[in-house]
Coordinates of C-alpha atoms in Angstrom, one line a residue:
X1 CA 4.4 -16.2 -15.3
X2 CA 6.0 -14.5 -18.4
X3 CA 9.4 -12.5 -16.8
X4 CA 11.6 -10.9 -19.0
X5 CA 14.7 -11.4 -16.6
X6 CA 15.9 -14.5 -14.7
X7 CA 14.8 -12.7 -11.1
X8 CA 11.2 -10.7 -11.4
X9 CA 10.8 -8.3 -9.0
X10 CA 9.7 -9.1 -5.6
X11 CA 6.4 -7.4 -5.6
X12 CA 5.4 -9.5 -8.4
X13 CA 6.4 -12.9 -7.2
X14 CA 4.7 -11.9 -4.4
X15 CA 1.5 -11.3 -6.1
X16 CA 2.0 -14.6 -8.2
X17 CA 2.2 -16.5 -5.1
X18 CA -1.5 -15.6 -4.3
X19 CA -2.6 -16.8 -7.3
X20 CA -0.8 -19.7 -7.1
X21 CA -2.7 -20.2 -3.5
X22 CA -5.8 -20.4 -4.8
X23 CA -4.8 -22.8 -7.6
X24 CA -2.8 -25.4 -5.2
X25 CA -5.9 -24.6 -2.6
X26 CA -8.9 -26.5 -1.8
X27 CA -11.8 -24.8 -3.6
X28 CA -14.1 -22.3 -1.9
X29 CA -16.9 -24.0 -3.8
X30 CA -17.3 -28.2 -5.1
X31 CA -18.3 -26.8 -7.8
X32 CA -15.4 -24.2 -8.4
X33 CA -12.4 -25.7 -10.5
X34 CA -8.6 -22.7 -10.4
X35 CA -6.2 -23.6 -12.8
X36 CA -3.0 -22.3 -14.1
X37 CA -2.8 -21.5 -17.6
X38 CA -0.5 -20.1 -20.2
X39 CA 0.0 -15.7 -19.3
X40 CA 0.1 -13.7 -22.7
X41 CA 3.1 -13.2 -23.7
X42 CA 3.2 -9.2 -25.0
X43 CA 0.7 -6.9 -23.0
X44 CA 3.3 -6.2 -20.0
X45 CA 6.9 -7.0 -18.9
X46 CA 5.3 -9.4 -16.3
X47 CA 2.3 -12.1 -16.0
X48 CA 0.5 -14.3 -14.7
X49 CA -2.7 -16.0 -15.7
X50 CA -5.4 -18.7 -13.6
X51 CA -8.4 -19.9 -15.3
X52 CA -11.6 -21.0 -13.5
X53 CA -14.8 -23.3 -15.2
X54 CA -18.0 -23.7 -12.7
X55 CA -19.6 -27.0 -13.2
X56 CA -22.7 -28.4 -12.2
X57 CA -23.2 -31.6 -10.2
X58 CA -23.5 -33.7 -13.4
X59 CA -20.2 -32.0 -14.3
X60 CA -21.8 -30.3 -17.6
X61 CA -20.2 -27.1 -17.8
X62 CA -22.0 -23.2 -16.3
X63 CA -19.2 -21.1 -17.0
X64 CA -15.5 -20.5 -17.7
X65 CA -13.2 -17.3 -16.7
X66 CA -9.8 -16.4 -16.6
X67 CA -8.4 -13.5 -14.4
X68 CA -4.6 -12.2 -16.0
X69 CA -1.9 -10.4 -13.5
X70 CA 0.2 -8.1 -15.4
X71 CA 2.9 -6.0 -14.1
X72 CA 4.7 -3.7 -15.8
X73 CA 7.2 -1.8 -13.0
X74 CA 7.1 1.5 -14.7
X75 CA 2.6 1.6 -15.3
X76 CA 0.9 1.8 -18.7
X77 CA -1.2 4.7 -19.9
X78 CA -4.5 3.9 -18.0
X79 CA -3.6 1.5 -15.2
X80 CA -2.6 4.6 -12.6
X81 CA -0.6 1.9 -11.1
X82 CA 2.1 -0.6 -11.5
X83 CA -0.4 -3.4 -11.6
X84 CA -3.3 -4.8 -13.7
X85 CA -6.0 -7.0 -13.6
X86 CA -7.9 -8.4 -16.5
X87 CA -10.9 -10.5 -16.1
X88 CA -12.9 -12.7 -18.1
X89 CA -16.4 -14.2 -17.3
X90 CA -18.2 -16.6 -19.9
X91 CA -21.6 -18.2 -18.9
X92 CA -25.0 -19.7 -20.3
X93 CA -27.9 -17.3 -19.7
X94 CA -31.8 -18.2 -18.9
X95 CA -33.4 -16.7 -22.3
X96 CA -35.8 -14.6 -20.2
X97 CA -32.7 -13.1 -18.1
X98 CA -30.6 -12.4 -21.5
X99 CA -33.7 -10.7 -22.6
X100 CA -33.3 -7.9 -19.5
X101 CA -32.0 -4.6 -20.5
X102 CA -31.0 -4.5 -16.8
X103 CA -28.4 -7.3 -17.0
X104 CA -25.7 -5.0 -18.6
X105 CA -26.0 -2.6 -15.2
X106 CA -26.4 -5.8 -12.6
X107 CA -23.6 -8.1 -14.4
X108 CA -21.2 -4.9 -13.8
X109 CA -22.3 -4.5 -10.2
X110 CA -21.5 -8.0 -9.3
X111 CA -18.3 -6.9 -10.3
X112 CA -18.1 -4.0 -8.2
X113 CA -19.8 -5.4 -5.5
X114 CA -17.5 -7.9 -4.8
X115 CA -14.2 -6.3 -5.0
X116 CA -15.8 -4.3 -1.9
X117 CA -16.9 -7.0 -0.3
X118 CA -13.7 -8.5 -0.7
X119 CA -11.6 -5.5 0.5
X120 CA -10.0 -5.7 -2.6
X121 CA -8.7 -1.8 -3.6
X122 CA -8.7 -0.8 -7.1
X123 CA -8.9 2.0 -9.1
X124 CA -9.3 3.0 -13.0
X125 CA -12.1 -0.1 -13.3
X126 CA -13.8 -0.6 -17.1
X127 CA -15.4 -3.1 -18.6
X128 CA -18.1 -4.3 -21.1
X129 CA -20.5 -6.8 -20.9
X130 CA -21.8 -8.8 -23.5
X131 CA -25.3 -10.6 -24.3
X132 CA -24.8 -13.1 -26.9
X133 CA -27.5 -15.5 -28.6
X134 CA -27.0 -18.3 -31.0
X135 CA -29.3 -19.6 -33.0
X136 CA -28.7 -23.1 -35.4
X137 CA -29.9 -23.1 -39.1
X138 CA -29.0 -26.2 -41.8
X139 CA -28.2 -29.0 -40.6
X140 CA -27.8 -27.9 -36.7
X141 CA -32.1 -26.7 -37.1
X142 CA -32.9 -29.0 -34.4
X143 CA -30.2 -27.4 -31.7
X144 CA -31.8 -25.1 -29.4
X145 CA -31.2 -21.5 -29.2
X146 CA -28.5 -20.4 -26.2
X147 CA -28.0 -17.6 -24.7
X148 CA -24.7 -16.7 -22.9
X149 CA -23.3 -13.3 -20.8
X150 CA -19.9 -12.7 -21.3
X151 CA -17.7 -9.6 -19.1
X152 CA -14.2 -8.3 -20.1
X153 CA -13.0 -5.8 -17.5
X154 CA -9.8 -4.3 -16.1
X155 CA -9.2 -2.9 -13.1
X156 CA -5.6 -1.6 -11.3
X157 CA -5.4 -2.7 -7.7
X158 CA -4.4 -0.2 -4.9
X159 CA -1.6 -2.7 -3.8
X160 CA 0.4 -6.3 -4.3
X161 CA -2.1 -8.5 -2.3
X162 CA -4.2 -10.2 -5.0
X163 CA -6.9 -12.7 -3.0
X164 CA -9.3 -10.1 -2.5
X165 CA -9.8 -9.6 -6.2
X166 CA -9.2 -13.4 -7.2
X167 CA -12.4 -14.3 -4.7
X168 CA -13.9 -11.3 -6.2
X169 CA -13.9 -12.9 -9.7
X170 CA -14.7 -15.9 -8.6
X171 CA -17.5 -14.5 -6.8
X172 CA -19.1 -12.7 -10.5
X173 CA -17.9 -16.4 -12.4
X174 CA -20.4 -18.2 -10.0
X175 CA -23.0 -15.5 -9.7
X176 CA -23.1 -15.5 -13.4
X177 CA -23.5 -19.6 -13.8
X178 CA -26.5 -19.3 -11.9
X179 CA -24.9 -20.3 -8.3
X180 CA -26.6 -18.8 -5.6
X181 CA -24.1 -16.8 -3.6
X182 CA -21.7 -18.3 -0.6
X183 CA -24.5 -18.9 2.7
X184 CA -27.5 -19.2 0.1
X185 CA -29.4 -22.6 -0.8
X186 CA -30.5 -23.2 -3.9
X187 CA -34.1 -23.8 -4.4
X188 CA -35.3 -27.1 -5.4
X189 CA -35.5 -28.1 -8.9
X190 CA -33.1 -25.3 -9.8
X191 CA -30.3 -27.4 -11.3
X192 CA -27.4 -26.2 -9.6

């Protein structure tokens, strides 16, 4: 939490108590790890910051994201709101799955998707998502190519209760490792 007086307002501490929840709670998934970590320091009078990293059962890393609360009691140009959310979704990609034209469209709807399922309001959403591959030359010839999705997106929630959009997020960080969603087995041989 980054407050610019001794005593943040109530709406925010309240806010920053859900986040804390999920990081002092037992994980919805094994393979889900919430952490606190450092809020930036100049985009709003207020935040608050949690990280997440997927990991498989070998605990090689799927993915990383980090979900930011800011607050700024008067809005921003944008938010239309008092709050924002900025989210953050890194994650290896199948080579045939980066290749999809489609994955720009279905990445975002994961997004989407889950904040309704989650009940989570929100309003004034926008985002990018980005395909990214890497290939090694020199000395690095011999490391394989990798392909990884990344989304950056905002969103301003419709009021102070933050787990709906936290499970949300966490929801699109594990879709986009490769987990299957909450209820679905994994087929064999899959990895994860």
């Amino acid at each position: 939490m980054t407050p610019r007086d001794a005593h943040p307002p109530e709406r925010f501490q309240r806010a920053v108590e859900t986040m804390r929840g999920f990081v002092d709670a037992e994980p919805s998934r094994p393979e889900l790890v919430v952490e606190d970590m450092p809020a930036p320091q100049r985009l709003a009078p207020y935040a608050s910051a949690i990280m997440a990293t997927v990991y498989r059962e070998d605990d090689s890393e799927l993915g990383v994201g980090r979900l930011i609360l800011l607050y700024d009691p008067e809005g921003q140009r944008g938010w239309e709101g008092d709050f924002r959310v900025v989210a953050y979704v890194r994650a290896d990609l199948e080579p045939e799955i980066a290749a999809d034209p489609l994955i720009g469209p279905v990445g975002w709807s994961w997004l989407t998707e889950a904040l309704d399922q989650h009940e989570a309001g929100y309003r004034a959403a926008s985002g990018t998502i980005t395909r990214a591959v890497s290939e090694s030359f020199g000395d690095k010839d011999e490391d394989p190519e990798t392909t990884e999705l990344e989304l950056r997106a905002s969103w301003s929630p419709t009021d102070g209760d933050m787990s709906g959009h936290i499970n949300a997020w966490c929801d699109v960080l594990c879709l986009a490792a490769g987990l299957p969603p909450v209820g679905v087995t994994s087929l064999p041989g899959s990895g994860v």
